[in-house]
Amino acid sequence: KNEVEQSPQNLTAQEGEFITINCSYSVGISALHWLQQHPGGGIVSLFMLSSGKKKHGRLIATINIQEKHSSLHITASHPRDSAVYICAVRDYGGSQGNLIFGKGTKLSVKP
Amino acid sequence: EAGVTQFPSHSVIEKGQTVTLRCDPISGHDNLYWYRRVMGKEIKFLLHFVKESKQDESGMPNNRFLAERTGGTYSTLKVQPAELEDSGVYFCASSLGTSGGPDTQYFGPGTRLTVL
């Protein structure tokens, strides 16, 4: 069974800083998701990727299949980026919904 | 377009009671998922419906949990009888998913269940 590790667990940054959150997993996957959970609790899907890189606004997600590693980058961070960022993977051959989640990285961006 | 909705947003019950959580997926989404996050732990998968059929229920913790999706629209998750360790936030998600491949999931706001 896949094990998903995220680092760091907690991250405090100053507004404008470039932020990187890392996710590593132990077994081959068919897809990796990056999710954002705001203090109110709602979860938003940011990216789903199986190779390469995706960009949306100030967010960039990359994945290295050989190294079993993904990163989420935030450029020009802003206090509204403060949230818990969660990595989740779908095992290769696993069912579509059976995602395995990391514990999340709590990001706080100070003005 | 309305997102995934869940009801209730909070529920506080006593050990031994029954609680039913409801999830309304995005209209037209065949796939519906239930997840749970207990305090201090990561989110865990419970089960996955495709229309009204259970595609994967390997994450259901025990037979006190019963999920249904009659007619392939909304879903309910019943916990009977509830135990203290069932406390947590229950999330529902839905996705369009026509090919069976990886699919973007849209999450509901969650139901916070507290069992006293």
PDB file of C-alpha atoms in Angstrom:
ATOM      1  CA  LYS A   1       0.000   0.000   0.000  1.00  0.00           C
ATOM      2  CA  ASN A   2       1.219   3.448  -0.857  1.00  0.00           C
ATOM      3  CA  GLU A   3       2.599   5.727   1.811  1.00  0.00           C
ATOM      4  CA  VAL A   4       2.378   9.446   1.198  1.00  0.00           C
ATOM      5  CA  GLU A   5       4.706  11.812   3.010  1.00  0.00           C
ATOM      6  CA  GLN A   6       4.488  15.569   2.872  1.00  0.00           C
ATOM      7  CA  SER A   7       7.025  18.133   3.966  1.00  0.00           C
ATOM      8  CA  PRO A   8       7.133  20.416   5.699  1.00  0.00           C
ATOM      9  CA  GLN A   9       4.255  19.811   8.107  1.00  0.00           C
ATOM     10  CA  ASN A  10       4.023  23.504   8.895  1.00  0.00           C
ATOM     11  CA  LEU A  11       5.299  26.467   6.951  1.00  0.00           C
ATOM     12  CA  THR A  12       5.252  30.157   7.749  1.00  0.00           C
ATOM     13  CA  ALA A  13       6.176  32.623   5.032  1.00  0.00           C
ATOM     14  CA  GLN A  14       6.192  36.354   4.455  1.00  0.00           C
ATOM     15  CA  GLU A  15       3.958  37.781   1.790  1.00  0.00           C
ATOM     16  CA  GLY A  16       5.681  37.683  -1.574  1.00  0.00           C
ATOM     17  CA  GLU A  17       7.897  34.714  -0.844  1.00  0.00           C
ATOM     18  CA  PHE A  18       8.213  31.731  -3.150  1.00  0.00           C
ATOM     19  CA  ILE A  19       6.882  28.609  -1.462  1.00  0.00           C
ATOM     20  CA  THR A  20       7.519  24.931  -2.126  1.00  0.00           C
ATOM     21  CA  ILE A  21       5.615  22.030  -0.591  1.00  0.00           C
ATOM     22  CA  ASN A  22       6.845  18.514  -1.222  1.00  0.00           C
ATOM     23  CA  CYS A  23       5.111  15.178  -1.532  1.00  0.00           C
ATOM     24  CA  SER A  24       6.719  11.770  -1.885  1.00  0.00           C
ATOM     25  CA  TYR A  25       5.094   8.396  -2.260  1.00  0.00           C
ATOM     26  CA  SER A  26       6.335   4.845  -2.091  1.00  0.00           C
ATOM     27  CA  VAL A  27       4.589   2.901  -4.865  1.00  0.00           C
ATOM     28  CA  GLY A  28       3.820   3.646  -8.512  1.00  0.00           C
ATOM     29  CA  ILE A  29       0.741   5.750  -9.102  1.00  0.00           C
ATOM     30  CA  SER A  30      -1.650   6.585 -11.902  1.00  0.00           C
ATOM     31  CA  ALA A  31      -2.425  10.090 -10.661  1.00  0.00           C
ATOM     32  CA  LEU A  32      -1.534  12.593  -7.988  1.00  0.00           C
ATOM     33  CA  HIS A  33      -3.839  15.291  -6.655  1.00  0.00           C
ATOM     34  CA  TRP A  34      -3.038  18.511  -4.875  1.00  0.00           C
ATOM     35  CA  LEU A  35      -5.880  19.788  -2.711  1.00  0.00           C
ATOM     36  CA  GLN A  36      -6.359  22.942  -0.678  1.00  0.00           C
ATOM     37  CA  GLN A  37      -8.320  23.058   2.557  1.00  0.00           C
ATOM     38  CA  HIS A  38      -9.149  26.495   3.906  1.00  0.00           C
ATOM     39  CA  PRO A  39      -9.690  27.260   7.597  1.00  0.00           C
ATOM     40  CA  GLY A  40     -13.445  26.963   7.049  1.00  0.00           C
ATOM     41  CA  GLY A  41     -12.875  23.328   6.151  1.00  0.00           C
ATOM     42  CA  GLY A  42     -13.892  23.139   2.511  1.00  0.00           C
ATOM     43  CA  ILE A  43     -11.576  21.256   0.154  1.00  0.00           C
ATOM     44  CA  VAL A  44     -10.734  22.482  -3.315  1.00  0.00           C
ATOM     45  CA  SER A  45      -8.997  20.417  -5.941  1.00  0.00           C
ATOM     46  CA  LEU A  46      -6.033  22.376  -7.298  1.00  0.00           C
ATOM     47  CA  PHE A  47      -4.351  19.947  -9.668  1.00  0.00           C
ATOM     48  CA  MET A  48      -4.504  16.402 -10.876  1.00  0.00           C
ATOM     49  CA  LEU A  49      -1.406  15.225 -12.693  1.00  0.00           C
ATOM     50  CA  SER A  50       0.276  12.059 -13.811  1.00  0.00           C
ATOM     51  CA  SER A  51       3.371  13.515 -15.463  1.00  0.00           C
ATOM     52  CA  GLY A  52       5.221  16.748 -16.101  1.00  0.00           C
ATOM     53  CA  LYS A  53       4.010  20.081 -14.877  1.00  0.00           C
ATOM     54  CA  LYS A  54       0.794  22.066 -14.589  1.00  0.00           C
ATOM     55  CA  LYS A  55       0.318  25.762 -13.914  1.00  0.00           C
ATOM     56  CA  HIS A  56      -2.687  27.729 -12.779  1.00  0.00           C
ATOM     57  CA  GLY A  57      -2.192  31.356 -11.910  1.00  0.00           C
ATOM     58  CA  ARG A  58       0.496  31.574  -9.226  1.00  0.00           C
ATOM     59  CA  LEU A  59       0.398  27.846  -8.548  1.00  0.00           C
ATOM     60  CA  ILE A  60       2.661  25.321 -10.232  1.00  0.00           C
ATOM     61  CA  ALA A  61       2.637  21.566  -9.655  1.00  0.00           C
ATOM     62  CA  THR A  62       5.344  19.228 -10.874  1.00  0.00           C
ATOM     63  CA  ILE A  63       5.768  15.502 -10.669  1.00  0.00           C
ATOM     64  CA  ASN A  64       8.768  13.223 -11.184  1.00  0.00           C
ATOM     65  CA  ILE A  65       7.467   9.711 -11.712  1.00  0.00           C
ATOM     66  CA  GLN A  66      10.895   8.065 -11.521  1.00  0.00           C
ATOM     67  CA  GLU A  67      11.677   9.686  -8.196  1.00  0.00           C
ATOM     68  CA  LYS A  68       8.095   9.287  -6.891  1.00  0.00           C
ATOM     69  CA  HIS A  69       7.989  12.919  -5.905  1.00  0.00           C
ATOM     70  CA  SER A  70       5.813  15.936  -6.533  1.00  0.00           C
ATOM     71  CA  SER A  71       6.122  19.580  -5.582  1.00  0.00           C
ATOM     72  CA  LEU A  72       3.598  22.365  -5.294  1.00  0.00           C
ATOM     73  CA  HIS A  73       5.005  25.853  -5.768  1.00  0.00           C
ATOM     74  CA  ILE A  74       3.343  29.145  -4.966  1.00  0.00           C
ATOM     75  CA  THR A  75       4.884  32.250  -6.474  1.00  0.00           C
ATOM     76  CA  ALA A  76       4.417  35.703  -4.913  1.00  0.00           C
ATOM     77  CA  SER A  77       2.588  34.238  -1.920  1.00  0.00           C
ATOM     78  CA  HIS A  78      -0.278  36.146  -0.359  1.00  0.00           C
ATOM     79  CA  PRO A  79      -2.056  35.860   3.005  1.00  0.00           C
ATOM     80  CA  ARG A  80      -5.092  34.434   1.231  1.00  0.00           C
ATOM     81  CA  ASP A  81      -2.916  31.430   0.285  1.00  0.00           C
ATOM     82  CA  SER A  82      -2.937  30.432   3.961  1.00  0.00           C
ATOM     83  CA  ALA A  83      -4.486  26.982   4.069  1.00  0.00           C
ATOM     84  CA  VAL A  84      -3.662  23.309   4.459  1.00  0.00           C
ATOM     85  CA  TYR A  85      -2.295  21.788   1.259  1.00  0.00           C
ATOM     86  CA  ILE A  86      -2.882  18.089   0.842  1.00  0.00           C
ATOM     87  CA  CYS A  87      -1.291  15.638  -1.545  1.00  0.00           C
ATOM     88  CA  ALA A  88      -3.244  12.500  -2.492  1.00  0.00           C
ATOM     89  CA  VAL A  89      -2.346   9.655  -4.830  1.00  0.00           C
ATOM     90  CA  ARG A  90      -4.212   6.981  -6.707  1.00  0.00           C
ATOM     91  CA  ASP A  91      -2.232   3.739  -6.804  1.00  0.00           C
ATOM     92  CA  TYR A  92      -1.426   2.373 -10.225  1.00  0.00           C
ATOM     93  CA  GLY A  93      -4.243  -0.081 -10.888  1.00  0.00           C
ATOM     94  CA  GLY A  94      -6.165   1.208  -7.915  1.00  0.00           C
ATOM     95  CA  SER A  95      -9.784   2.208  -8.077  1.00  0.00           C
ATOM     96  CA  GLN A  96     -10.556   5.736  -9.086  1.00  0.00           C
ATOM     97  CA  GLY A  97     -11.735   6.989  -5.762  1.00  0.00           C
ATOM     98  CA  ASN A  98      -9.423   5.111  -3.480  1.00  0.00           C
ATOM     99  CA  LEU A  99      -7.055   7.998  -2.911  1.00  0.00           C
ATOM    100  CA  ILE A 100      -4.335   7.811  -0.311  1.00  0.00           C
ATOM    101  CA  PHE A 101      -3.785  11.125   1.404  1.00  0.00           C
ATOM    102  CA  GLY A 102      -0.835  12.809   3.019  1.00  0.00           C
ATOM    103  CA  LYS A 103      -1.281  14.515   6.361  1.00  0.00           C
ATOM    104  CA  GLY A 104      -1.156  17.947   4.802  1.00  0.00           C
ATOM    105  CA  THR A 105       1.086  20.977   5.027  1.00  0.00           C
ATOM    106  CA  LYS A 106      -0.249  23.915   6.974  1.00  0.00           C
ATOM    107  CA  LEU A 107       0.818  27.146   5.295  1.00  0.00           C
ATOM    108  CA  SER A 108       0.557  30.530   6.945  1.00  0.00           C
ATOM    109  CA  VAL A 109       1.487  33.606   4.928  1.00  0.00           C
ATOM    110  CA  LYS A 110       2.055  36.739   6.977  1.00  0.00           C
ATOM    111  CA  PRO A 111       1.462  40.230   5.545  1.00  0.00           C
TER     112      PRO A 111
ATOM    113  CA  GLU B   1     -23.743  25.373 -11.293  1.00  0.00           C
ATOM    114  CA  ALA B   2     -24.216  24.154  -7.719  1.00  0.00           C
ATOM    115  CA  GLY B   3     -21.321  22.361  -6.132  1.00  0.00           C
ATOM    116  CA  VAL B   4     -21.350  19.288  -3.948  1.00  0.00           C
ATOM    117  CA  THR B   5     -23.538  19.852  -0.913  1.00  0.00           C
ATOM    118  CA  GLN B   6     -23.630  17.983   2.367  1.00  0.00           C
ATOM    119  CA  PHE B   7     -26.129  17.923   5.183  1.00  0.00           C
ATOM    120  CA  PRO B   8     -25.943  18.501   8.057  1.00  0.00           C
ATOM    121  CA  SER B   9     -22.861  20.662   8.438  1.00  0.00           C
ATOM    122  CA  HIS B  10     -22.524  19.603  12.071  1.00  0.00           C
ATOM    123  CA  SER B  11     -24.004  16.772  14.075  1.00  0.00           C
ATOM    124  CA  VAL B  12     -23.553  16.036  17.749  1.00  0.00           C
ATOM    125  CA  ILE B  13     -24.942  12.724  18.971  1.00  0.00           C
ATOM    126  CA  GLU B  14     -24.484  10.380  21.872  1.00  0.00           C
ATOM    127  CA  LYS B  15     -22.748   7.052  21.670  1.00  0.00           C
ATOM    128  CA  GLY B  16     -25.174   4.388  20.558  1.00  0.00           C
ATOM    129  CA  GLN B  17     -27.393   6.717  18.552  1.00  0.00           C
ATOM    130  CA  THR B  18     -27.864   6.663  14.814  1.00  0.00           C
ATOM    131  CA  VAL B  19     -26.851   9.425  12.426  1.00  0.00           C
ATOM    132  CA  THR B  20     -27.438   9.782   8.713  1.00  0.00           C
ATOM    133  CA  LEU B  21     -25.299  12.042   6.591  1.00  0.00           C
ATOM    134  CA  ARG B  22     -26.399  13.165   3.158  1.00  0.00           C
ATOM    135  CA  CYS B  23     -24.436  14.169   0.092  1.00  0.00           C
ATOM    136  CA  ASP B  24     -25.793  15.734  -3.085  1.00  0.00           C
ATOM    137  CA  PRO B  25     -23.221  15.510  -5.872  1.00  0.00           C
ATOM    138  CA  ILE B  26     -22.894  17.868  -8.795  1.00  0.00           C
ATOM    139  CA  SER B  27     -25.674  17.136 -11.250  1.00  0.00           C
ATOM    140  CA  GLY B  28     -24.603  14.652 -13.897  1.00  0.00           C
ATOM    141  CA  HIS B  29     -21.656  13.281 -11.939  1.00  0.00           C
ATOM    142  CA  ASP B  30     -21.789   9.507 -11.957  1.00  0.00           C
ATOM    143  CA  ASN B  31     -18.994   9.077  -9.409  1.00  0.00           C
ATOM    144  CA  LEU B  32     -19.550   9.783  -5.739  1.00  0.00           C
ATOM    145  CA  TYR B  33     -16.993   9.255  -3.003  1.00  0.00           C
ATOM    146  CA  TRP B  34     -17.072   9.330   0.777  1.00  0.00           C
ATOM    147  CA  TYR B  35     -14.003  10.188   2.847  1.00  0.00           C
ATOM    148  CA  ARG B  36     -13.376  10.746   6.531  1.00  0.00           C
ATOM    149  CA  ARG B  37     -10.859  12.707   8.530  1.00  0.00           C
ATOM    150  CA  VAL B  38     -10.533  11.900  12.195  1.00  0.00           C
ATOM    151  CA  MET B  39      -8.771  14.334  14.520  1.00  0.00           C
ATOM    152  CA  GLY B  40      -5.073  14.608  13.849  1.00  0.00           C
ATOM    153  CA  LYS B  41      -5.029  12.021  11.088  1.00  0.00           C
ATOM    154  CA  GLU B  42      -5.014  12.139   7.328  1.00  0.00           C
ATOM    155  CA  ILE B  43      -8.143  11.880   5.233  1.00  0.00           C
ATOM    156  CA  LYS B  44      -9.113   8.294   4.525  1.00  0.00           C
ATOM    157  CA  PHE B  45     -11.178   6.865   1.703  1.00  0.00           C
ATOM    158  CA  LEU B  46     -14.414   5.129   2.673  1.00  0.00           C
ATOM    159  CA  LEU B  47     -16.157   4.161  -0.543  1.00  0.00           C
ATOM    160  CA  HIS B  48     -16.899   4.981  -4.145  1.00  0.00           C
ATOM    161  CA  PHE B  49     -20.184   4.782  -6.037  1.00  0.00           C
ATOM    162  CA  VAL B  50     -20.592   4.694  -9.774  1.00  0.00           C
ATOM    163  CA  LYS B  51     -24.189   5.702 -10.264  1.00  0.00           C
ATOM    164  CA  GLU B  52     -26.063   3.537  -7.761  1.00  0.00           C
ATOM    165  CA  SER B  53     -23.473   0.753  -7.572  1.00  0.00           C
ATOM    166  CA  LYS B  54     -20.707   0.445  -5.009  1.00  0.00           C
ATOM    167  CA  GLN B  55     -17.516   0.340  -7.032  1.00  0.00           C
ATOM    168  CA  ASP B  56     -15.178   0.119  -4.073  1.00  0.00           C
ATOM    169  CA  GLU B  57     -16.106  -0.042  -0.418  1.00  0.00           C
ATOM    170  CA  SER B  58     -12.767  -1.247   0.869  1.00  0.00           C
ATOM    171  CA  GLY B  59     -12.385   1.748   3.163  1.00  0.00           C
ATOM    172  CA  MET B  60     -15.568   1.236   5.159  1.00  0.00           C
ATOM    173  CA  PRO B  61     -14.389   0.646   8.727  1.00  0.00           C
ATOM    174  CA  ASN B  62     -17.013  -1.869   9.840  1.00  0.00           C
ATOM    175  CA  ASN B  63     -20.619  -2.942   9.438  1.00  0.00           C
ATOM    176  CA  ARG B  64     -21.915  -0.068  11.546  1.00  0.00           C
ATOM    177  CA  PHE B  65     -21.510   2.055   8.431  1.00  0.00           C
ATOM    178  CA  LEU B  66     -24.045   1.771   5.622  1.00  0.00           C
ATOM    179  CA  ALA B  67     -23.903   3.828   2.460  1.00  0.00           C
ATOM    180  CA  GLU B  68     -26.593   4.028  -0.173  1.00  0.00           C
ATOM    181  CA  ARG B  69     -27.130   5.874  -3.401  1.00  0.00           C
ATOM    182  CA  THR B  70     -30.597   5.049  -4.554  1.00  0.00           C
ATOM    183  CA  GLY B  71     -31.329   6.143  -8.108  1.00  0.00           C
ATOM    184  CA  GLY B  72     -27.746   7.224  -8.594  1.00  0.00           C
ATOM    185  CA  THR B  73     -28.326  10.769  -7.359  1.00  0.00           C
ATOM    186  CA  TYR B  74     -27.777  11.727  -3.740  1.00  0.00           C
ATOM    187  CA  SER B  75     -26.108   9.419  -1.245  1.00  0.00           C
ATOM    188  CA  THR B  76     -26.556   8.760   2.433  1.00  0.00           C
ATOM    189  CA  LEU B  77     -24.080   7.410   4.940  1.00  0.00           C
ATOM    190  CA  LYS B  78     -25.630   5.971   8.065  1.00  0.00           C
ATOM    191  CA  VAL B  79     -23.711   5.176  11.206  1.00  0.00           C
ATOM    192  CA  GLN B  80     -25.576   2.828  13.537  1.00  0.00           C
ATOM    193  CA  PRO B  81     -24.819   2.620  16.393  1.00  0.00           C
ATOM    194  CA  ALA B  82     -22.306   5.460  16.579  1.00  0.00           C
ATOM    195  CA  GLU B  83     -19.143   5.022  18.643  1.00  0.00           C
ATOM    196  CA  LEU B  84     -16.763   7.635  20.022  1.00  0.00           C
ATOM    197  CA  GLU B  85     -14.111   6.825  17.412  1.00  0.00           C
ATOM    198  CA  ASP B  86     -16.530   7.715  14.624  1.00  0.00           C
ATOM    199  CA  SER B  87     -16.092  11.408  15.408  1.00  0.00           C
ATOM    200  CA  GLY B  88     -14.517  13.336  12.588  1.00  0.00           C
ATOM    201  CA  VAL B  89     -15.269  15.216   9.423  1.00  0.00           C
ATOM    202  CA  TYR B  90     -16.985  13.277   6.671  1.00  0.00           C
ATOM    203  CA  PHE B  91     -16.364  14.575   3.179  1.00  0.00           C
ATOM    204  CA  CYS B  92     -18.207  13.709   0.044  1.00  0.00           C
ATOM    205  CA  ALA B  93     -16.846  14.297  -3.445  1.00  0.00           C
ATOM    206  CA  SER B  94     -18.121  13.731  -6.945  1.00  0.00           C
ATOM    207  CA  SER B  95     -16.620  13.485 -10.389  1.00  0.00           C
ATOM    208  CA  LEU B  96     -17.835  13.145 -13.936  1.00  0.00           C
ATOM    209  CA  GLY B  97     -15.632  10.147 -14.780  1.00  0.00           C
ATOM    210  CA  THR B  98     -16.748   8.553 -18.010  1.00  0.00           C
ATOM    211  CA  SER B  99     -13.554   6.711 -18.904  1.00  0.00           C
ATOM    212  CA  GLY B 100     -12.639   5.125 -15.596  1.00  0.00           C
ATOM    213  CA  GLY B 101      -9.339   6.965 -15.610  1.00  0.00           C
ATOM    214  CA  PRO B 102      -8.082   9.603 -13.154  1.00  0.00           C
ATOM    215  CA  ASP B 103     -10.696  12.243 -12.698  1.00  0.00           C
ATOM    216  CA  THR B 104     -10.915  15.615 -10.936  1.00  0.00           C
ATOM    217  CA  GLN B 105     -12.975  15.281  -7.794  1.00  0.00           C
ATOM    218  CA  TYR B 106     -15.087  18.116  -6.430  1.00  0.00           C
ATOM    219  CA  PHE B 107     -15.441  18.095  -2.678  1.00  0.00           C
ATOM    220  CA  GLY B 108     -18.322  19.090  -0.484  1.00  0.00           C
ATOM    221  CA  PRO B 109     -17.856  21.217   2.640  1.00  0.00           C
ATOM    222  CA  GLY B 110     -17.971  18.200   4.936  1.00  0.00           C
ATOM    223  CA  THR B 111     -20.100  17.142   7.890  1.00  0.00           C
ATOM    224  CA  ARG B 112     -18.461  17.434  11.285  1.00  0.00           C
ATOM    225  CA  LEU B 113     -19.684  14.537  13.431  1.00  0.00           C
ATOM    226  CA  THR B 114     -19.125  14.538  17.160  1.00  0.00           C
ATOM    227  CA  VAL B 115     -20.036  11.457  19.154  1.00  0.00           C
ATOM    228  CA  LEU B 116     -20.211  12.042  22.912  1.00  0.00           C
TER     229      LEU B 116
END
